[in-house]
Coordinates of C-alpha atoms and ligand atoms in Angstrom, one line a residue:
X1486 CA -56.6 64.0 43.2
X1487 CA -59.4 61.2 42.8
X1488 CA -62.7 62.6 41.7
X1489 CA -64.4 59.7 43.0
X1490 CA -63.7 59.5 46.9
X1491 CA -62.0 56.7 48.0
X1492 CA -64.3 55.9 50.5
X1493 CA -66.8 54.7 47.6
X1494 CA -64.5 51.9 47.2
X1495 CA -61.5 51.2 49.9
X1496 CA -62.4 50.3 54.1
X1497 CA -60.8 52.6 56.3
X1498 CA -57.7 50.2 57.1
X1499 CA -57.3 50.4 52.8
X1500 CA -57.8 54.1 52.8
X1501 CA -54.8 54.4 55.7
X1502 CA -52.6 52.2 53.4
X1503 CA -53.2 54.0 50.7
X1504 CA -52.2 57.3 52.5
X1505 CA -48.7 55.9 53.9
X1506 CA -48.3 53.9 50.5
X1507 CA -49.2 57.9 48.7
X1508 CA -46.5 59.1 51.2
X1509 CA -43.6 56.9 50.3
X1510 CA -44.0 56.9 46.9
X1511 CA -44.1 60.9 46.5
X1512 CA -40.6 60.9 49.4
X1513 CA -38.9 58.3 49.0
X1514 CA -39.3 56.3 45.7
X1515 CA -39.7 59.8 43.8
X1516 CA -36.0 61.1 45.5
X1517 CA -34.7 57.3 44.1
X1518 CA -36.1 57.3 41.1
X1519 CA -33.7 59.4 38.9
X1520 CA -30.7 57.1 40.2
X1521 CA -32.9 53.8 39.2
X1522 CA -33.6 55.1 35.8
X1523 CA -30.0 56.0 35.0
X1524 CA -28.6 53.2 36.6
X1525 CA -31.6 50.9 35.1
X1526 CA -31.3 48.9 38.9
X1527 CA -33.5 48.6 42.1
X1528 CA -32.4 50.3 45.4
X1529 CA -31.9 48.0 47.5
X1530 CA -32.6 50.4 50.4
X1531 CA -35.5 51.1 49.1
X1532 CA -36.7 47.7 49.0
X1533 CA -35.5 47.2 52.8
X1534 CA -37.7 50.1 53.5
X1535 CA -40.5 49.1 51.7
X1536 CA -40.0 45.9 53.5
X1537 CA -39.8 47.4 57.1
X1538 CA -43.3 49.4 56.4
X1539 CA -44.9 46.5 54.8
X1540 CA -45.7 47.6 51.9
X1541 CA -44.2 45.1 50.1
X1542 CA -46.0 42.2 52.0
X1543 CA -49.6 43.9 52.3
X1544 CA -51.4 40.6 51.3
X1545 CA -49.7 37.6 52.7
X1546 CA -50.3 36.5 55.9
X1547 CA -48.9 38.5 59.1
X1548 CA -46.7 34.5 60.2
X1549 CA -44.6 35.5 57.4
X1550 CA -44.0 38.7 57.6
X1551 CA -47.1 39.9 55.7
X1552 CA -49.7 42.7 56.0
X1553 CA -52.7 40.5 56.6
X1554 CA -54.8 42.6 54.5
X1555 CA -56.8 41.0 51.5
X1556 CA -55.2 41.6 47.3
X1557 CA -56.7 44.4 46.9
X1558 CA -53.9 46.0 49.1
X1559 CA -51.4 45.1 46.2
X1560 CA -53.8 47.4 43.6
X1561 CA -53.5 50.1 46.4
X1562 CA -49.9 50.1 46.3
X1563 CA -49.7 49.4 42.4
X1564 CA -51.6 52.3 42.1
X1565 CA -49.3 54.6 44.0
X1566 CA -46.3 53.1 43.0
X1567 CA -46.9 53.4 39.4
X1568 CA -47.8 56.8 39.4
X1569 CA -45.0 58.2 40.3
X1570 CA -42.0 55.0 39.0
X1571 CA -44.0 52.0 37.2
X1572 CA -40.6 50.4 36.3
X1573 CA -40.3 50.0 40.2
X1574 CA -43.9 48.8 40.2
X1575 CA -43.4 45.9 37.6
X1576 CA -40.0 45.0 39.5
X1577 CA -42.2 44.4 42.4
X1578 CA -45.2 42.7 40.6
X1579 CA -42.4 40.4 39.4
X1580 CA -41.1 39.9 43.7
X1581 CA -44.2 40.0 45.1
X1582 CA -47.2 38.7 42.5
X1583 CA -45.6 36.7 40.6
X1584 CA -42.7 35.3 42.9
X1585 CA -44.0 35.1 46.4
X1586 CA -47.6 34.8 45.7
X1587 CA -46.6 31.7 43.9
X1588 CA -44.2 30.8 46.9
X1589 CA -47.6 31.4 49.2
X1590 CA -50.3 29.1 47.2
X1591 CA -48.2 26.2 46.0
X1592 CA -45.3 26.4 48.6
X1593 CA -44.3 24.1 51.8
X1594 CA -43.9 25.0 55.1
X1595 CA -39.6 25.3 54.6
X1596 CA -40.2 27.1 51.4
X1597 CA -42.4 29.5 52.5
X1598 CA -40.1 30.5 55.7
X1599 CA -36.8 30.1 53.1
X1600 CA -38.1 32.1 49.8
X1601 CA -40.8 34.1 51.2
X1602 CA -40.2 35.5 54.3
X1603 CA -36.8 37.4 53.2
X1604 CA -38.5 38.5 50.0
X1605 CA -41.5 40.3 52.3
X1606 CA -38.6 42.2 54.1
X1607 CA -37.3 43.3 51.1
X1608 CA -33.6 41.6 51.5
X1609 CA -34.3 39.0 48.3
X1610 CA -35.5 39.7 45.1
X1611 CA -37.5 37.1 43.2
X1612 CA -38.5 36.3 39.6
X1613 CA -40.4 34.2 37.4
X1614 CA -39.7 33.2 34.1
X1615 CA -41.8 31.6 31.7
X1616 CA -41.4 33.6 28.3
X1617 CA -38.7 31.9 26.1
X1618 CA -36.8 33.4 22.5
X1619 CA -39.2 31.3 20.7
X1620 CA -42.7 33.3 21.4
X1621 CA -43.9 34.5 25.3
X1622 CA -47.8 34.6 23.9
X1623 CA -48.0 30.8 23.6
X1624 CA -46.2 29.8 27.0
X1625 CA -47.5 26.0 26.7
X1626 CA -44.4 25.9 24.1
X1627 CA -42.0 26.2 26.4
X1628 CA -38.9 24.5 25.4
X1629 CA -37.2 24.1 28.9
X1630 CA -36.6 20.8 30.0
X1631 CA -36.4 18.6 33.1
X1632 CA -35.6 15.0 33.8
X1633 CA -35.8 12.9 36.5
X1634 CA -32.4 11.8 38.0
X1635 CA -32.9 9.7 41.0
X1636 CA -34.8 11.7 43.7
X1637 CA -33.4 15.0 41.8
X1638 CA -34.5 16.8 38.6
X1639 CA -31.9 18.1 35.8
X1640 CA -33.0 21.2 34.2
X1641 CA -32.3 23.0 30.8
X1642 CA -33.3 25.5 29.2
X1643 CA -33.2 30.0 27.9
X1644 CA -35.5 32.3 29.5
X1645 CA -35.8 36.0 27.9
X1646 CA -36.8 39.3 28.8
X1647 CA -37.4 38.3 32.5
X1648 CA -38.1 41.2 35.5
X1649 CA -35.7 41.3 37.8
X1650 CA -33.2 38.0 36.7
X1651 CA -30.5 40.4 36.9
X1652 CA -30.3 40.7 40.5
X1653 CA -32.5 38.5 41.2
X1654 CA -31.8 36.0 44.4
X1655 CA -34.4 33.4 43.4
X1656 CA -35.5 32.4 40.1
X1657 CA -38.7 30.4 39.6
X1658 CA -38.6 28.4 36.2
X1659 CA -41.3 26.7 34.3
X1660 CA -40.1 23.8 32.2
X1661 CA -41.9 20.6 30.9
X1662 CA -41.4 17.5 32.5
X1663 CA -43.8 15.2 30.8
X1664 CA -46.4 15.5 27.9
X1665 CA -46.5 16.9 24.2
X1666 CA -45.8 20.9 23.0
X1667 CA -48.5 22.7 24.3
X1668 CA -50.2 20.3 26.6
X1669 CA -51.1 21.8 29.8
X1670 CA -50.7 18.8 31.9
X1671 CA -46.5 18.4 32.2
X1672 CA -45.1 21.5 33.5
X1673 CA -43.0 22.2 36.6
X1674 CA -42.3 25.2 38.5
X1675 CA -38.1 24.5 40.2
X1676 CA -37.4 27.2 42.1
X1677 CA -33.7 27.7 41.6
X1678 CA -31.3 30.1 43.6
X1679 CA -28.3 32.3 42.4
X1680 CA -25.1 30.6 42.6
X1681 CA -26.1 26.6 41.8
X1682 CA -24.0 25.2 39.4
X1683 CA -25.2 26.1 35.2
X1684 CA -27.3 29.1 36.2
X1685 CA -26.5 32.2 34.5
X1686 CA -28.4 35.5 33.7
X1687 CA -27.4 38.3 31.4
X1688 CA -26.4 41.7 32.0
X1689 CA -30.0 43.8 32.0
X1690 CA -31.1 44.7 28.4
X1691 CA -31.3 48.3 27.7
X1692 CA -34.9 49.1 27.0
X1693 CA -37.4 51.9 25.8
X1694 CA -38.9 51.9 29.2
X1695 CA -39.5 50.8 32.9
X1696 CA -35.4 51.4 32.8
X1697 CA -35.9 51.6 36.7
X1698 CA -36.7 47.5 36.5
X1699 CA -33.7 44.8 35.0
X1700 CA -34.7 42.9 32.8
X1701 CA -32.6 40.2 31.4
X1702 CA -32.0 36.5 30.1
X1703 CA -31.8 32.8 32.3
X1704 CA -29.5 30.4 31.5
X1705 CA -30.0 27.2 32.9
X1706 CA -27.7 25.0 31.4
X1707 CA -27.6 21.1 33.2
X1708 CA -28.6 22.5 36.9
X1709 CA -29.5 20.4 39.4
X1710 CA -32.5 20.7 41.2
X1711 CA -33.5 19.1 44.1
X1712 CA -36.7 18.1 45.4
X1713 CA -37.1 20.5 48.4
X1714 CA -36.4 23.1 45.1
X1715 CA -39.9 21.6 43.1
X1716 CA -43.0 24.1 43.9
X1717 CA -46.5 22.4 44.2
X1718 CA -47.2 19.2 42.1
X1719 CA -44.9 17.6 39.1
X1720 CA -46.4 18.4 35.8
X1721 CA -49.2 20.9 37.5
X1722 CA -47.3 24.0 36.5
X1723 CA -49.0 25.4 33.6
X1724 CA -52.7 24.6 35.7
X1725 CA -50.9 27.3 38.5
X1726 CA -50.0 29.5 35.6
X1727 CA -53.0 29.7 34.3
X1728 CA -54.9 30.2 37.4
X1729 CA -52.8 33.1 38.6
X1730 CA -53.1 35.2 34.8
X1731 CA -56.7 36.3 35.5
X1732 CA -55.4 38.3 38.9
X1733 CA -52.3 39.2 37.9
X1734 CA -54.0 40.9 34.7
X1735 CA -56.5 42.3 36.4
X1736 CA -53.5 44.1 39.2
X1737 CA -51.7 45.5 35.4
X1738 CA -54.7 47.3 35.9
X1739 CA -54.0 49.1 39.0
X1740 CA -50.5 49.7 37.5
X1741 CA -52.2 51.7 34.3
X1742 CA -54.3 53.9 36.5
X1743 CA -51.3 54.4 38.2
X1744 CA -49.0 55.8 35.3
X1745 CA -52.8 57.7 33.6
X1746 CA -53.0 59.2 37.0
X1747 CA -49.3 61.0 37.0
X1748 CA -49.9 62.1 33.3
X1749 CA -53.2 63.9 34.5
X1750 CA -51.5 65.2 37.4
X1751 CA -48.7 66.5 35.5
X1752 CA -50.7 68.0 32.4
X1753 CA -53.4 69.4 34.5
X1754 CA -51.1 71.3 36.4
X1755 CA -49.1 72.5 33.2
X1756 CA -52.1 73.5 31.3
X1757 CA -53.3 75.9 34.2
X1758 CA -49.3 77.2 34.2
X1759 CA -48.6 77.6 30.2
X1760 CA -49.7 80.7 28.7
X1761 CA -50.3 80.6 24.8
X1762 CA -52.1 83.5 22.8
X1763 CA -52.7 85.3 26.1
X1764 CA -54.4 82.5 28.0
X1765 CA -53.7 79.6 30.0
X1766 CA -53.7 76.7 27.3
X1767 CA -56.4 74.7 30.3
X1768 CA -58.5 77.6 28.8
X1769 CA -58.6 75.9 24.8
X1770 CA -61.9 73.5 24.7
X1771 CA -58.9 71.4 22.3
X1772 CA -56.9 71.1 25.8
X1773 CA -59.7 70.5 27.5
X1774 CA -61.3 67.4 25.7
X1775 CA -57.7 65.8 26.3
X1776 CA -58.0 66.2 30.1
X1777 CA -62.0 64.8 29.6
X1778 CA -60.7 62.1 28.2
X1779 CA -58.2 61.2 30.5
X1780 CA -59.7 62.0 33.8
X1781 CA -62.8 59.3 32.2
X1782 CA -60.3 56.7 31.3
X1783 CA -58.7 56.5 34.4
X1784 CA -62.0 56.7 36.8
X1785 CA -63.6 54.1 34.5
X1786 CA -60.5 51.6 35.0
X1787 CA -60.7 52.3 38.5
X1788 CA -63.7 51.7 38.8
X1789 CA -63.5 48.2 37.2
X1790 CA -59.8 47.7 38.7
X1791 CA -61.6 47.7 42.2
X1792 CA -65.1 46.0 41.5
X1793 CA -62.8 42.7 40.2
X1794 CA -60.0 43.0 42.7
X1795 CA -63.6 42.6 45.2
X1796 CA -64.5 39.4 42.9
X1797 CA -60.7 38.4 43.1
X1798 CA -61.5 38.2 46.6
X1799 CA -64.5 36.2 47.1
X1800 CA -62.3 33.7 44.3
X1801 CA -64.6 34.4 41.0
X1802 CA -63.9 33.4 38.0
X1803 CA -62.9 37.2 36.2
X1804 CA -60.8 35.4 33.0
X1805 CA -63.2 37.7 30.8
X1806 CA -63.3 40.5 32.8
X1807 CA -59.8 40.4 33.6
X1808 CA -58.6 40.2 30.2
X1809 CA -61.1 43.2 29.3
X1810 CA -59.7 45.7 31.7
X1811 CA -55.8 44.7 31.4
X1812 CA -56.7 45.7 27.3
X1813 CA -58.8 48.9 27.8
X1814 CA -56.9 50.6 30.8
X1815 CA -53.0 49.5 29.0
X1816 CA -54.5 51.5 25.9
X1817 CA -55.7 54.1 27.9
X1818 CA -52.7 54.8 29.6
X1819 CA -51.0 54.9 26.4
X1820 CA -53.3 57.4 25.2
X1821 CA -52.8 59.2 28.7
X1822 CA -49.1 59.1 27.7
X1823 CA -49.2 60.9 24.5
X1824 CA -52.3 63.2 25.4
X1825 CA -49.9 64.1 28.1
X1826 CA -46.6 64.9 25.9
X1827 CA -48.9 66.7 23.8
X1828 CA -50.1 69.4 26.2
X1829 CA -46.5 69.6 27.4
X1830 CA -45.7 70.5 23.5
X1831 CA -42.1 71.0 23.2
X1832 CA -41.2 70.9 26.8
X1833 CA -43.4 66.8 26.6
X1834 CA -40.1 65.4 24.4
X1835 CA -37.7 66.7 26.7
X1836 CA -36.4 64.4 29.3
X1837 CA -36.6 67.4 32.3
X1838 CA -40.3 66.7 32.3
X1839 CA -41.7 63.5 33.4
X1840 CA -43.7 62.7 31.0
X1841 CA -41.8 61.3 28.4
X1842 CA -41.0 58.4 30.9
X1843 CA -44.6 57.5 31.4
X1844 CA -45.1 57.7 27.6
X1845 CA -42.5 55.2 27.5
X1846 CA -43.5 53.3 30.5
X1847 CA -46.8 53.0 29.4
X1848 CA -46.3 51.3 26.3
X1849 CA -45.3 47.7 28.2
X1850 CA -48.3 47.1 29.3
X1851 CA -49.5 46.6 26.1
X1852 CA -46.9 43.4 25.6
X1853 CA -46.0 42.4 29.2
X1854 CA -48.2 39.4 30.7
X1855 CA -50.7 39.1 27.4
X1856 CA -50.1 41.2 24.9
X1857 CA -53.2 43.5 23.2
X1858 CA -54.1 41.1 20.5
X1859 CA -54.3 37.7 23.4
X1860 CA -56.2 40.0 25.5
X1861 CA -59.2 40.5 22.8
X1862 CA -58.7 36.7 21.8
X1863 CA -59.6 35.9 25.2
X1864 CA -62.5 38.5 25.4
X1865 CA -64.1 37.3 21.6
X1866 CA -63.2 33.5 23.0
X1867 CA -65.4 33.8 26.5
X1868 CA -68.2 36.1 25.2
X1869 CA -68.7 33.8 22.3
X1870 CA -69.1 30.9 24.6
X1871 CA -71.9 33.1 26.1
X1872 CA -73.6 32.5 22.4
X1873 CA -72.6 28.8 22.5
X1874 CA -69.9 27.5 20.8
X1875 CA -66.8 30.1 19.2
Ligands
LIG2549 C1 -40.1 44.8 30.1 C2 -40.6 43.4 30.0 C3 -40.7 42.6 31.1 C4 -41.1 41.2 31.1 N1 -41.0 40.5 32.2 C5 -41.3 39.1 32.1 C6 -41.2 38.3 33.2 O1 -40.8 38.7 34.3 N2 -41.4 36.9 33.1 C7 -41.7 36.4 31.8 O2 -41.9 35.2 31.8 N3 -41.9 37.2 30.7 C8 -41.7 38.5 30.8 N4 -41.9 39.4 29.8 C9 -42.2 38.8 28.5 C10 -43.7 39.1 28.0 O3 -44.6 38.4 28.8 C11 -43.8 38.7 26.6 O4 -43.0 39.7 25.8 C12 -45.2 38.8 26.0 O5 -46.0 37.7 26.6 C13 -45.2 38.6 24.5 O6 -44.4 37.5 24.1 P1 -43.4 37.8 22.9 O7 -42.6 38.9 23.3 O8 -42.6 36.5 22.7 O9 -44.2 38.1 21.7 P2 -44.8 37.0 20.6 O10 -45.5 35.9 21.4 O11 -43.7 36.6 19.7 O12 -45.9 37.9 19.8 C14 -45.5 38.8 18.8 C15 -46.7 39.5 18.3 O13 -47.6 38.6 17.7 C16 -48.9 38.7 18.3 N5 -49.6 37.5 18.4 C17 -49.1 36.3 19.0 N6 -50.0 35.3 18.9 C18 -51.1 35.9 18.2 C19 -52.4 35.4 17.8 N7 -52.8 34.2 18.0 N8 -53.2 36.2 17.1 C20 -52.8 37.5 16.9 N9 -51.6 38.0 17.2 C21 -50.8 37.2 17.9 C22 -48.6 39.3 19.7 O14 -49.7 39.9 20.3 C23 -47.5 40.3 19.4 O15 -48.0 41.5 18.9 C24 -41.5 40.7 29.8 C25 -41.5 41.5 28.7 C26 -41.1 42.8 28.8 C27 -41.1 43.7 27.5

């Protein structure tokens, strides 16, 4: 299925995970899928089971129930995941990038054993919201509020279009607790769990794509949070948000290869099947230079996807990098998508074949976690410090 051999880039431990991770995903998670689309929620079996292989905990370390492998194990499973449900995949990014990474870097001791250790098995689902009605693209506006109430914290504030809040068991909320509109010093993560007093969530909002992943609103209306509930430093929270976008872009990476990769699967295999004018339509140099282009997209994200989850790992700074391929391989998957319906013809629109979900799929990953146009600001912005001042 890869042209390039995984060997090129993956150890042998990698290569094994990505053969039991291929295996799930084509077994299990494909037989669950239709349900999670129409139902537009997780199986929670599915989760336990992903839990109980480790798949969900590949990165974290082995006291806490995690794999012990390095990040680049999350890519591996993106990958896979994605290819054959991506709405499942950005649930999970959600859990497990997002939600128990953060729990991992800036967490104690009790929260690590409390919030992490049941999300790795798959029991709890975790979230994080940052993106508020008022705009997503320029989080340092966030209007959530805390104050200080003796040795607790009092918290308010809307949260919109947030993976997972639905169901999820633990929320993690940015809100500012010191400092202007868009100051980066003065924001702080609460972690808050379902059930305390003035925390709501909506119903999941009915969307063109990812249906297998809820998405919904937060309501957090006068909750109290106690210290124990505070992750990492007071009013160090947009400094952790920032430092976590340049990975969590670069694994969006791993989720486009992931969706590129089905559409060339499916529309390879179609366009050796469909005969039009007395050939196979694989046979029409037209059909052909939509395969090219696909099969080129997709090795030359991977490519990058698994040179910067390397730099990821020896901690460089990939902000540029990062930004570069979260905008190329979102676009190309997009492309992937529509090349895709395209060589299905009229069979593409119809929901029977797959493809129309990964046209629709695709299109998030142009908005979610930096949309198209933030992406090139940060490119233009950090190549024109290369030629002094932008
Ligand atoms: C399915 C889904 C799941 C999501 N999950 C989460 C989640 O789990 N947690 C969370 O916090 N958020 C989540 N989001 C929110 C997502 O991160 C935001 O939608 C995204 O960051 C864009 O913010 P916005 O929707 O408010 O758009 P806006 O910020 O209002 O932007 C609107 C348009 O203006 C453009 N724009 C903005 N600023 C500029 C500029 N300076 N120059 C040029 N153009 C500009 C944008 O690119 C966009 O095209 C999710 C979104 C979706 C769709």
């Amino acid at each position: 299925m890869h042209s390039l051999g995984a060997k090129s880039y993956l150890t042998d431990d990698e290569i094994e995970l990505q053969r039991m991770a291929r295996r799930f995903m084509e077994n299990e998670v494909a037989a669950a899928t239709p349900e999670m689309e129409a139902t537009g929620m997780l199986s929670m079996e599915l989760m336990r089971e992903m839990g109980r292989l480790g798949l969900l905990g590949t990165f974290f370390p082995e006291k806490y129930g995690g794999g012990g492998f390095t990040i680049t194990s999350r890519a591996i499973v993106s990958e896979e995941m994605a290819r054959i449900n991506a709405g499942l995949d950005i649930s999970i990014f959600a859990d497990i990038v997002l939600f128990a990474r953060a729990i991992a870097r800036h967490g104690t001791e009790e929260q690590k054993q409390k919030y992490l250790e049941p999300v790795l098995r798959g029991e709890k689902i975790g979230s994080m919201a940052i993106t508020e009605p008022k705009g997503g693209s320029d989080a340092l506006s966030a209007r959530s509020q805390a104050r200080r109430d003796g040795d607790d914290y009092i918290v308010n504030g809307h949260k919109i279009f947030i993976t997972n809040s639905p169901v999820a068991d633990f929320i993690l909320v940015i809100a500012r607790t010191d400092g202007k509109d868009r100051e980066i010093n003065g924001g702080t993560w609460f972690i808050l769990e379902r059930g305390v007093d003035g925390l709501s969530t909506s119903k999941p909002f009915e969307k063109l794509g990812m249906k297998s992943s809820p998405t919904g609103e937060v309501f957090i209306d006068n909750v109290r949070v106690p210290a124990e509930n505070i992750l990492g430093e007071v009013n160090r929270g947009f400094y952790y948000l920032m430092e976590s976008l340049d990975v969590e872009r670069v694994l969006e990476g791993a989720s486009n290869i992931g969706i590129a990769q089905a559409c060339l699967d499916a529309a390879a295999k179609y366009a050796q099947e469909r005969v039009v004018f007395g050939k196979r339509i694989s046979q029409y140099q037209l059909i052909q230079e939509k395969i090219a282009e696909m099969a080129t997209g997709i090795e030359l994200s991977r490519t990058m996807l698994y040179r910067l989850m390397r730099a990821v790992e020896r901690e460089e700074v990939v902000t540029c990098e990062a930004a570069m391929l979260k905008l190329y391989s979102s676009r190309m998957a997009v492309q992937a998508s529509s090349d895709a319906i395209q060589i299905f013809g009229g069979n593409g629109y119809m929901e029977e074949y797959p493809v129309a979900r990964y046209y629709r799929d695709a299109k998030h990953h142009e908005i979610g976690a930096g949309t198209t146009e933030i992406q090139k600001i940060i490119i233009a912005r950090e190549i024109l410090k290369q030629y002094g001042s932008a």
